Short mmCIF file of C-alpha atoms in Angstrom, two decimals:
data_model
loop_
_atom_site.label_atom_id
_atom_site.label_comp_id
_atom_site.label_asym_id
_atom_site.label_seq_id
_atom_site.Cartn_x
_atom_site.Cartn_y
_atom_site.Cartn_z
CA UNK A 1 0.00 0.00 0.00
CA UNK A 2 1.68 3.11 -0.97
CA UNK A 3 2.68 5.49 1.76
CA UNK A 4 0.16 8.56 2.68
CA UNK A 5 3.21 10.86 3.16
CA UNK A 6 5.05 9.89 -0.51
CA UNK A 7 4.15 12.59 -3.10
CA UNK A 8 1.76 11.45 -5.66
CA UNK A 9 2.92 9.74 -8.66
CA UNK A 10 3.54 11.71 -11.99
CA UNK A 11 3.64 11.08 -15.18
CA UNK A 12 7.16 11.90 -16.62
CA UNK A 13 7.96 11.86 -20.23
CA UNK A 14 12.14 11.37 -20.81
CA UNK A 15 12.79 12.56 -24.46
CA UNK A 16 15.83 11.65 -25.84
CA UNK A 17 16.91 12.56 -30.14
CA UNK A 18 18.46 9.35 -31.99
CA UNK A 19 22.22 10.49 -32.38
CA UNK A 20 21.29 14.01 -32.01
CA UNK A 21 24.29 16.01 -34.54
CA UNK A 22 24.92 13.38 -36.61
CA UNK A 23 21.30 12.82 -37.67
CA UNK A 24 20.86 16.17 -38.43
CA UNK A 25 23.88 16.32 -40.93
CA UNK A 26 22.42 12.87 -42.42
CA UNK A 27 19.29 14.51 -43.25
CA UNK A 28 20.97 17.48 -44.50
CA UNK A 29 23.21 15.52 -46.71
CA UNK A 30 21.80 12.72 -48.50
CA UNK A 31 25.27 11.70 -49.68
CA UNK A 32 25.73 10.10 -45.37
CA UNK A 33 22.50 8.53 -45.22
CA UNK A 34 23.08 4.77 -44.52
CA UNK A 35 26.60 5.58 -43.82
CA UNK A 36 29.14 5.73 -40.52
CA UNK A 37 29.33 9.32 -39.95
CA UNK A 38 31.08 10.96 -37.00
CA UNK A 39 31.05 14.76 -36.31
CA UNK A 40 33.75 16.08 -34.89
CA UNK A 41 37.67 16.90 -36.15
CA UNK A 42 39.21 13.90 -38.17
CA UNK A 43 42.69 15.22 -37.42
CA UNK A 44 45.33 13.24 -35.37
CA UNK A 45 44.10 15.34 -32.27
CA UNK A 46 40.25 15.17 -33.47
CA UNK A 47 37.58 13.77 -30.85
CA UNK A 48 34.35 12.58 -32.18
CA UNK A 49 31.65 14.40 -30.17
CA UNK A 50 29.02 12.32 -31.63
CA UNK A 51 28.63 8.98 -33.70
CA UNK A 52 25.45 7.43 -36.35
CA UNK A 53 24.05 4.62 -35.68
CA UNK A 54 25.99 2.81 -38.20
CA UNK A 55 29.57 4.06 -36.76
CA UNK A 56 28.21 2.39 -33.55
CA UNK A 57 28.22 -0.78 -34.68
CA UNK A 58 31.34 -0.69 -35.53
CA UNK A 59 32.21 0.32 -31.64
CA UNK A 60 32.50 4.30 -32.30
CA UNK A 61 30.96 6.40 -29.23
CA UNK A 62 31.13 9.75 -28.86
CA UNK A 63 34.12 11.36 -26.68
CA UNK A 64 36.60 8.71 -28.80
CA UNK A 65 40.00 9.94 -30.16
CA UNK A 66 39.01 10.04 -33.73
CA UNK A 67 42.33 7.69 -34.41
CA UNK A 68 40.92 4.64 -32.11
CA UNK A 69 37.21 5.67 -34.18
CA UNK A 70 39.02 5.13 -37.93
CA UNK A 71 40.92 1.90 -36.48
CA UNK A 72 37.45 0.82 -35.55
CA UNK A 73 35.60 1.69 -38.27
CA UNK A 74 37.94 2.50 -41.60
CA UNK A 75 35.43 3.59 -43.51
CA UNK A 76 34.40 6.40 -41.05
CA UNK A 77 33.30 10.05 -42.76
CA UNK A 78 33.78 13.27 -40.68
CA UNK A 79 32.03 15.87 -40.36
CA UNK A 80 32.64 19.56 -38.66
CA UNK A 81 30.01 20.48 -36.39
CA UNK A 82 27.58 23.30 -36.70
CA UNK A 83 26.42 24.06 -33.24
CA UNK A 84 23.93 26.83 -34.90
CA UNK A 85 21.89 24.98 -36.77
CA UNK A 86 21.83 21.86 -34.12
CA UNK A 87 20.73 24.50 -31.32
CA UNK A 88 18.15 26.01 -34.31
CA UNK A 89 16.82 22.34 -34.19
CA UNK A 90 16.86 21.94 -30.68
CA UNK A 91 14.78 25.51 -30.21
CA UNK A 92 11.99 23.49 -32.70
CA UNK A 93 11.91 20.28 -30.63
CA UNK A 94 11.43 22.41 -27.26
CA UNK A 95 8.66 24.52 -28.97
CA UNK A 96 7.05 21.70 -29.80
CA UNK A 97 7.41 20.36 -26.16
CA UNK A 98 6.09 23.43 -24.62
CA UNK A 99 2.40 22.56 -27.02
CA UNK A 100 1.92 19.99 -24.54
CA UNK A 101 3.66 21.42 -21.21
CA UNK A 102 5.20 24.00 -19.38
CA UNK A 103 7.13 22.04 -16.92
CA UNK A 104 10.23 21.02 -19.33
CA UNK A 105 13.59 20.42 -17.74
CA UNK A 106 16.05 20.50 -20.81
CA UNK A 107 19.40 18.40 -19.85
CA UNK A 108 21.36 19.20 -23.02
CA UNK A 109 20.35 20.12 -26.92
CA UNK A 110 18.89 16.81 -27.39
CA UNK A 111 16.91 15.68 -24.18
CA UNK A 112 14.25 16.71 -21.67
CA UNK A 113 12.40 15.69 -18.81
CA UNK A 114 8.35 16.56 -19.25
CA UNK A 115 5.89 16.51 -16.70
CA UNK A 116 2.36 15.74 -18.26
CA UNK A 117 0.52 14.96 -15.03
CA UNK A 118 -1.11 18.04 -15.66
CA UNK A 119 -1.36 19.03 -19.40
CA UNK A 120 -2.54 21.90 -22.19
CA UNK A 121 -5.08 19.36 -23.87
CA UNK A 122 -6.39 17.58 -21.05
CA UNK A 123 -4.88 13.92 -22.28
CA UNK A 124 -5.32 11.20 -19.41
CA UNK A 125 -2.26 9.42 -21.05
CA UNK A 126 1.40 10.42 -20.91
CA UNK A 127 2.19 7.62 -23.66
CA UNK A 128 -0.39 9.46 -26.00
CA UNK A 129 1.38 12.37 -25.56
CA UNK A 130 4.51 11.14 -26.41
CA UNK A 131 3.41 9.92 -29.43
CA UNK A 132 2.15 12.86 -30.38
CA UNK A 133 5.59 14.46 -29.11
CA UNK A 134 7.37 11.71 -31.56
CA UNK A 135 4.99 12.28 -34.36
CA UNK A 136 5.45 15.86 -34.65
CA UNK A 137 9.25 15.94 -34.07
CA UNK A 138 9.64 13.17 -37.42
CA UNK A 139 7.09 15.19 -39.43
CA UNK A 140 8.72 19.10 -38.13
CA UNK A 141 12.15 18.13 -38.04
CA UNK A 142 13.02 15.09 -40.27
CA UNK A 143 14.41 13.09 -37.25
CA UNK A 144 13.38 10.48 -34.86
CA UNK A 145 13.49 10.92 -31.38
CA UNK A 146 12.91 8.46 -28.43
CA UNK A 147 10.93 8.39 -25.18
CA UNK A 148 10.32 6.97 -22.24
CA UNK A 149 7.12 7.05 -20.22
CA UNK A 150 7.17 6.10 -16.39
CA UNK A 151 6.55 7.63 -12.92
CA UNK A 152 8.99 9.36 -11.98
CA UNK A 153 12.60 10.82 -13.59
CA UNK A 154 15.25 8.07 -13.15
CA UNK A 155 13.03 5.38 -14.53
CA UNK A 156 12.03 7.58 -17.51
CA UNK A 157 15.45 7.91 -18.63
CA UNK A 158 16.12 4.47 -18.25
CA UNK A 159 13.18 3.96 -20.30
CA UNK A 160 14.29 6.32 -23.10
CA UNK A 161 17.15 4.15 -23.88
CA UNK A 162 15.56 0.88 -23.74
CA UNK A 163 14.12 0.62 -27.27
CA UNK A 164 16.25 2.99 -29.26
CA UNK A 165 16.79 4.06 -32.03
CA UNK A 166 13.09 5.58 -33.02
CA UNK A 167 11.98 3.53 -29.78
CA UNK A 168 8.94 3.95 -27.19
CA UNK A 169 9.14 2.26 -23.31
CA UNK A 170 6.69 2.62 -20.72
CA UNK A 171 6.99 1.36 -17.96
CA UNK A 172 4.15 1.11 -15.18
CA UNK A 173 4.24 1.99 -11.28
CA UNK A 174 4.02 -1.82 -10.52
CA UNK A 175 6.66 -1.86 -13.12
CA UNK A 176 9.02 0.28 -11.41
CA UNK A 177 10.68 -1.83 -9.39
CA UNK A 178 11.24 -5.12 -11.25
CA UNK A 179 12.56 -2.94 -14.35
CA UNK A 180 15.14 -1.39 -12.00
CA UNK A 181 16.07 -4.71 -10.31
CA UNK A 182 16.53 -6.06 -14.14
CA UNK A 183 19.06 -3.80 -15.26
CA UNK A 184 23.13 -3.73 -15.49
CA UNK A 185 24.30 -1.43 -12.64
CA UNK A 186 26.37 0.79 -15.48
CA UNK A 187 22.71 1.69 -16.64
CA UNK A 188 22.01 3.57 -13.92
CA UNK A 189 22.24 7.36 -14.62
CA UNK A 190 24.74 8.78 -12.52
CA UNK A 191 26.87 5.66 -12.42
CA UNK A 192 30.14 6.50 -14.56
CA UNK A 193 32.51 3.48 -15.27
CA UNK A 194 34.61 4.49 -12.04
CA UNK A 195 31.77 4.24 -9.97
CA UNK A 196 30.74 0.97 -11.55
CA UNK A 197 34.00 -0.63 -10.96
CA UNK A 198 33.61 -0.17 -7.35
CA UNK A 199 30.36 -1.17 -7.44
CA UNK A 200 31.75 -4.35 -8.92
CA UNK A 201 33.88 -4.63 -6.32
CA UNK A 202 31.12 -4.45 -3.59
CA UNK A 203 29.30 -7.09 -5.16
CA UNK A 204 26.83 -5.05 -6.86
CA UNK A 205 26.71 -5.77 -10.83
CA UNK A 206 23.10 -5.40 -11.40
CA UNK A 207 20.18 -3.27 -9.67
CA UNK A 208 18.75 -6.05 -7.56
CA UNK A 209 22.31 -6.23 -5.86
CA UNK A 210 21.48 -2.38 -5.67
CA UNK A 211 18.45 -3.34 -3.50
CA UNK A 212 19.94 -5.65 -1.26
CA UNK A 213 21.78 -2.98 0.15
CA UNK A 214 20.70 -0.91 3.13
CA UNK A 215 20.63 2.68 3.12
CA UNK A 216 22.70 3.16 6.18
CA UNK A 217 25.31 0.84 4.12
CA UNK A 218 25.16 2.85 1.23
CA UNK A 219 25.32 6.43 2.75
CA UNK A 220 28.87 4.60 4.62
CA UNK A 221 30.16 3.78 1.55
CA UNK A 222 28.71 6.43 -1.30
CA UNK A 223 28.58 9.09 1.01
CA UNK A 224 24.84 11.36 0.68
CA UNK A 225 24.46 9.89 -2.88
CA UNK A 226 23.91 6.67 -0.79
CA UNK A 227 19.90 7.70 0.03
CA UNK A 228 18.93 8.68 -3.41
CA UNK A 229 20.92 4.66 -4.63
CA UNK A 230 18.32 3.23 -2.02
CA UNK A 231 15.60 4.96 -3.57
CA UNK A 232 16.34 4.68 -7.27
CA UNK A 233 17.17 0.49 -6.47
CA UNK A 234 13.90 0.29 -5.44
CA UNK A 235 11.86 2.47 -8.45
CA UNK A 236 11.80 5.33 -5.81
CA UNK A 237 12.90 8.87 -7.44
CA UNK A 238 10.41 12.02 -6.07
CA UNK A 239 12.43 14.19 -7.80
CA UNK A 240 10.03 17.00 -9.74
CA UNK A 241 10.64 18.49 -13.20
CA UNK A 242 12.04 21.46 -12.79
CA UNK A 243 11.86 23.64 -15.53
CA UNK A 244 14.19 26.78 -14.11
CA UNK A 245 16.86 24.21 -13.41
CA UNK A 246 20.13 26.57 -13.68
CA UNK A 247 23.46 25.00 -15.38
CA UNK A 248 25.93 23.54 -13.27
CA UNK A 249 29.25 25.13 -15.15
CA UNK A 250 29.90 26.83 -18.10
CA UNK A 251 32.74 25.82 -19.84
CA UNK A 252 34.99 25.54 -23.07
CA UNK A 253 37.79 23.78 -23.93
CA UNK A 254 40.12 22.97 -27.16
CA UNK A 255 42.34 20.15 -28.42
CA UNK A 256 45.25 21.43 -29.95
CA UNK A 257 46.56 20.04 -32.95
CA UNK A 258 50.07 20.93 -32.24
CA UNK A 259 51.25 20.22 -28.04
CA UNK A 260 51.83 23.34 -26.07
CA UNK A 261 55.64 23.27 -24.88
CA UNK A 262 56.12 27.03 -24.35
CA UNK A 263 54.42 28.94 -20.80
CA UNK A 264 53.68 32.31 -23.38
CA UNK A 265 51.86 29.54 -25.94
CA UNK A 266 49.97 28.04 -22.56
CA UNK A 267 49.12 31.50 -21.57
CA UNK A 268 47.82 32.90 -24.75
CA UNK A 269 45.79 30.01 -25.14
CA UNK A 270 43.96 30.79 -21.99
CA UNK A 271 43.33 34.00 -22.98
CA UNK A 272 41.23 32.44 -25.80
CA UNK A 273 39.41 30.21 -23.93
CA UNK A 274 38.66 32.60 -21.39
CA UNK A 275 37.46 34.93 -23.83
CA UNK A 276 35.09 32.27 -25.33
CA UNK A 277 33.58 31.32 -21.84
CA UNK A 278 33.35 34.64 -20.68
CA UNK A 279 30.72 35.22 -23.53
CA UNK A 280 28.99 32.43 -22.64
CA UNK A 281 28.46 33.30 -19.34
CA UNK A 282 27.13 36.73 -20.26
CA UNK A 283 24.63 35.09 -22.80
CA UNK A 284 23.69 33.29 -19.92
CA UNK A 285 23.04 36.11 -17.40
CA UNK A 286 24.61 33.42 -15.20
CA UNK A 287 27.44 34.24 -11.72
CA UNK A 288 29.86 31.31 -10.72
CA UNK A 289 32.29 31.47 -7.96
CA UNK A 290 34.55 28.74 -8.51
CA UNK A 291 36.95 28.66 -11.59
CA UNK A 292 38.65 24.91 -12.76
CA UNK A 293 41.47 24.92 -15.19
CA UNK A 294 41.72 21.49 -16.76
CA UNK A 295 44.93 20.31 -19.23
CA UNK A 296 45.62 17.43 -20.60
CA UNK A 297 49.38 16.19 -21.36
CA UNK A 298 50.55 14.53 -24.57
CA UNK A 299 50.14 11.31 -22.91
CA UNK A 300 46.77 11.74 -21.82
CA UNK A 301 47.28 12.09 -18.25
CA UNK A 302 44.52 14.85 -17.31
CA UNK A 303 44.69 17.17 -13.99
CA UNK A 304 42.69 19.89 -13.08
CA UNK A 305 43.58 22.86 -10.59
CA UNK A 306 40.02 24.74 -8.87
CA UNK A 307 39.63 28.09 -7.07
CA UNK A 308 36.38 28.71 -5.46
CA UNK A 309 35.61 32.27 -4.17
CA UNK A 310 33.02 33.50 -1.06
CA UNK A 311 31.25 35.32 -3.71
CA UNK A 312 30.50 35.49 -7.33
CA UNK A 313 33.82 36.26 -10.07
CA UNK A 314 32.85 40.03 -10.88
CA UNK A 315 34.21 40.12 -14.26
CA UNK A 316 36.04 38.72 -17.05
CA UNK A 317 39.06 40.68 -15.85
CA UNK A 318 38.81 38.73 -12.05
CA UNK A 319 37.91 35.39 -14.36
CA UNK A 320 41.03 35.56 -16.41
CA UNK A 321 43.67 36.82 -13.46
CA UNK A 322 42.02 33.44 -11.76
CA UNK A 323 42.66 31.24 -14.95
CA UNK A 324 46.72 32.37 -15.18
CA UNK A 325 46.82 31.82 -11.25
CA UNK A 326 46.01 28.28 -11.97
CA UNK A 327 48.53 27.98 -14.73
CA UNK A 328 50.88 29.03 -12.49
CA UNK A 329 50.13 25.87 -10.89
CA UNK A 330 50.91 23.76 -13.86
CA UNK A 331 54.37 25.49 -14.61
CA UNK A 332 56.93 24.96 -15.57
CA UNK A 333 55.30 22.44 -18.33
CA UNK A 334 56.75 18.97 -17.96
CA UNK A 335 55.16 17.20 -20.95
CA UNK A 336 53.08 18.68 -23.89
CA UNK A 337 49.51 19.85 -23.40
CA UNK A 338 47.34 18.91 -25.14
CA UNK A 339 43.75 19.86 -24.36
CA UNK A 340 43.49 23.16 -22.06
CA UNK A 341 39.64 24.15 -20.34
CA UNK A 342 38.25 26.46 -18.41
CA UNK A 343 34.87 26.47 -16.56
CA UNK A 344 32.99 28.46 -14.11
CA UNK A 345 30.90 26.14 -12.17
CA UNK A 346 28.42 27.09 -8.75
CA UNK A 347 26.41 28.53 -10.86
CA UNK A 348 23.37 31.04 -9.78
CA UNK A 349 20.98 33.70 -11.63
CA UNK A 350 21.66 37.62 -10.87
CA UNK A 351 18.26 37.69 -9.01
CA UNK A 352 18.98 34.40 -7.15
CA UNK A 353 22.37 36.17 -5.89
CA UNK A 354 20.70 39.18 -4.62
CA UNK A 355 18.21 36.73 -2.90
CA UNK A 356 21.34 34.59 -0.95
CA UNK A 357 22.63 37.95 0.29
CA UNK A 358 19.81 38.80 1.90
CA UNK A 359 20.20 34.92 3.74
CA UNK A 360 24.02 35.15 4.57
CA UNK A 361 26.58 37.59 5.79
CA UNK A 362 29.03 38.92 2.50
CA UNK A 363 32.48 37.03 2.57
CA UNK A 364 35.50 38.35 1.66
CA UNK A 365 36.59 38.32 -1.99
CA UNK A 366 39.67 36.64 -2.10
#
């Protein structure tokens, strides 16, 4: 019998595009369909930011050196992104969203969390909506996106990518649980390969190991994350849609095709990027207080050096002096770099920072 005190059950639509970027340069370019594309640089330094369905078979995923991707898959084509027109496509898929709802929680260009419970046409069911929702993005758009239908957020998602590509999963409240209990640990949103190795290691491979688990256990050995494991291993997620959800970071960063040896080439590079995610996070109307630096050496070994401030960086001026204090902490270079980042992260709206100083005494800047 379900709990009086538990919030009442939603109905959550997880929306999820088929290989998001390189769909779109399919459709635009009859010459790929049916073909292993990857977008992203084909250089020695490239990375393939996103794969077709074809180049998957062949073992090509997304975030791949674009030298292990050709090994894989010779007969891989490149393509250069075009960030405009996917976020043009993305800007048709939410519109087409907000028809049904208002409470949309976008989690990148290409998925979204929609809460239906409550709806614009009055539909009792969330799988006829997303239907609809998959109808009109094929006929709009030219590409197939998948969904999942549940409860509740974590078993949506898990739905989404049960019965892709062009795939529909819903899964019931007395569904909830035995789903979950089904499914690989690594499934589990949240749980990275790190994370699943030490699951491994604790004896937990799959979700109903996940269950067998007390919570006191799990908060002893994955720390507050430990509740919402005993919860999710059990269907549980009371998590709400929340469509002012506010970006975590802001970042850029570049692969160089040529190492950095030289503290005056590490520096001007910086510059760059800091340039770059300074406009960002003026598009954004967004304030961050802690600043990561992340490089990564000609051999692949990756390290990244944080600040974090009592208050928000004032301006690109404090956000750059920040940046070359952390290369400072990187020099003198021992090895070749690589890849060089920069994001602002503890992220908050202007209005939502006048708000928190009205809740806590100002700390220094420092």
């Amino acid at each position: 019998m379900p709990d009086p005190h538990d919030p009442p059950l939603r109905k959550i639509i997880h929306i999820d595009m088929d290989a998001f970027f390189a769909s779109v340069e399919q459709r635009d370019n009859p010459a790929l369909r049916g073909r292993p594309v990857a977008v992203g640089g084909s250089s020695r330094r490239g990375v393939v930011a996103a794969a077709s369905y074809e180049a998957r078979t062949s073992g090509v995923r997304s975030a791949m050196p674009s030298v292990t991707a050709l090994r894989r898959c010779p007969d891989l084509l490149f393509v250069k992104p075009r960030f405009d027109v996917y976020q043009q496509v993305s800007r048709q898929i939410r519109a087409i969203f907000a028809r049904h709802t208002d409470l949309i929680e976008p989690l990148s260009l290409d998925e979204a969390y929609l809460d239906v419970s409550i709806n614009k046409h009055a539909i009792a069911s969330a799988t006829q909506i997303a239907q609809m929702i998959r109808a009109d993005i094929a006929r709009e758009t030219g590409l197939t996106a998948s969904a999942g239908v549940s409860y509740n957020k974590f078993i949506a998602k898990l739905a989404s990518d049960q019965n892709k590509p062009d795939g529909l999963c819903v899964i019931r409240p007395e569904q909830g649980p035995a789903f979950v209990a089904a499914l690989p640990i690594k499934r589990f949103h949240g749980v990275g390969p790190r994370t699943a190795e030490k699951m491994a290691g604790l004896g937990i491979v799959t979700g109903a190991d996940l269950a067998d688990k007390t919570e006191q256990w799990l908060l002893a050995h994955f720390g507050s994350w430990g509740s919402y494991l005993h919860g999710a291993a059990r269907g549980i997620d009371h998590r709400p849609v929340r469509p002012d959800r506010i970006r975590k970071s802001i970042g850029g960063e570049r692969t160089y095709g040529e190492d950095i040896w030289t503290e005056s080439g590490l520096r001007d590079a910086l510059e760059s990027i800091a340039d770059i995610v300074w406009e960002r996070v003026e598009r954004n109307e967004a304030q961050g207080r802690t600043v990561t630096l992340k490089a990564r050496y000609a051999d692949f070994q990756t390290i990244t050096r944080a600040r974090s401030l009592g208050q928000p960086v004032p301006d690109r001026a404090a956000f750059g002096q920040i940046g070359r204090a952390l290369v400072d902490q990187i020099l003198p270079l021992q090895n070749g770099i690589r890849l060089l980042g920069l994001t602002l992260s503890g992220l908050s709206s202007a209005e939502e920072e006048e708000e928190a100083d009205l809740r806590q005494p100002e700390l220094p800047f420092s």
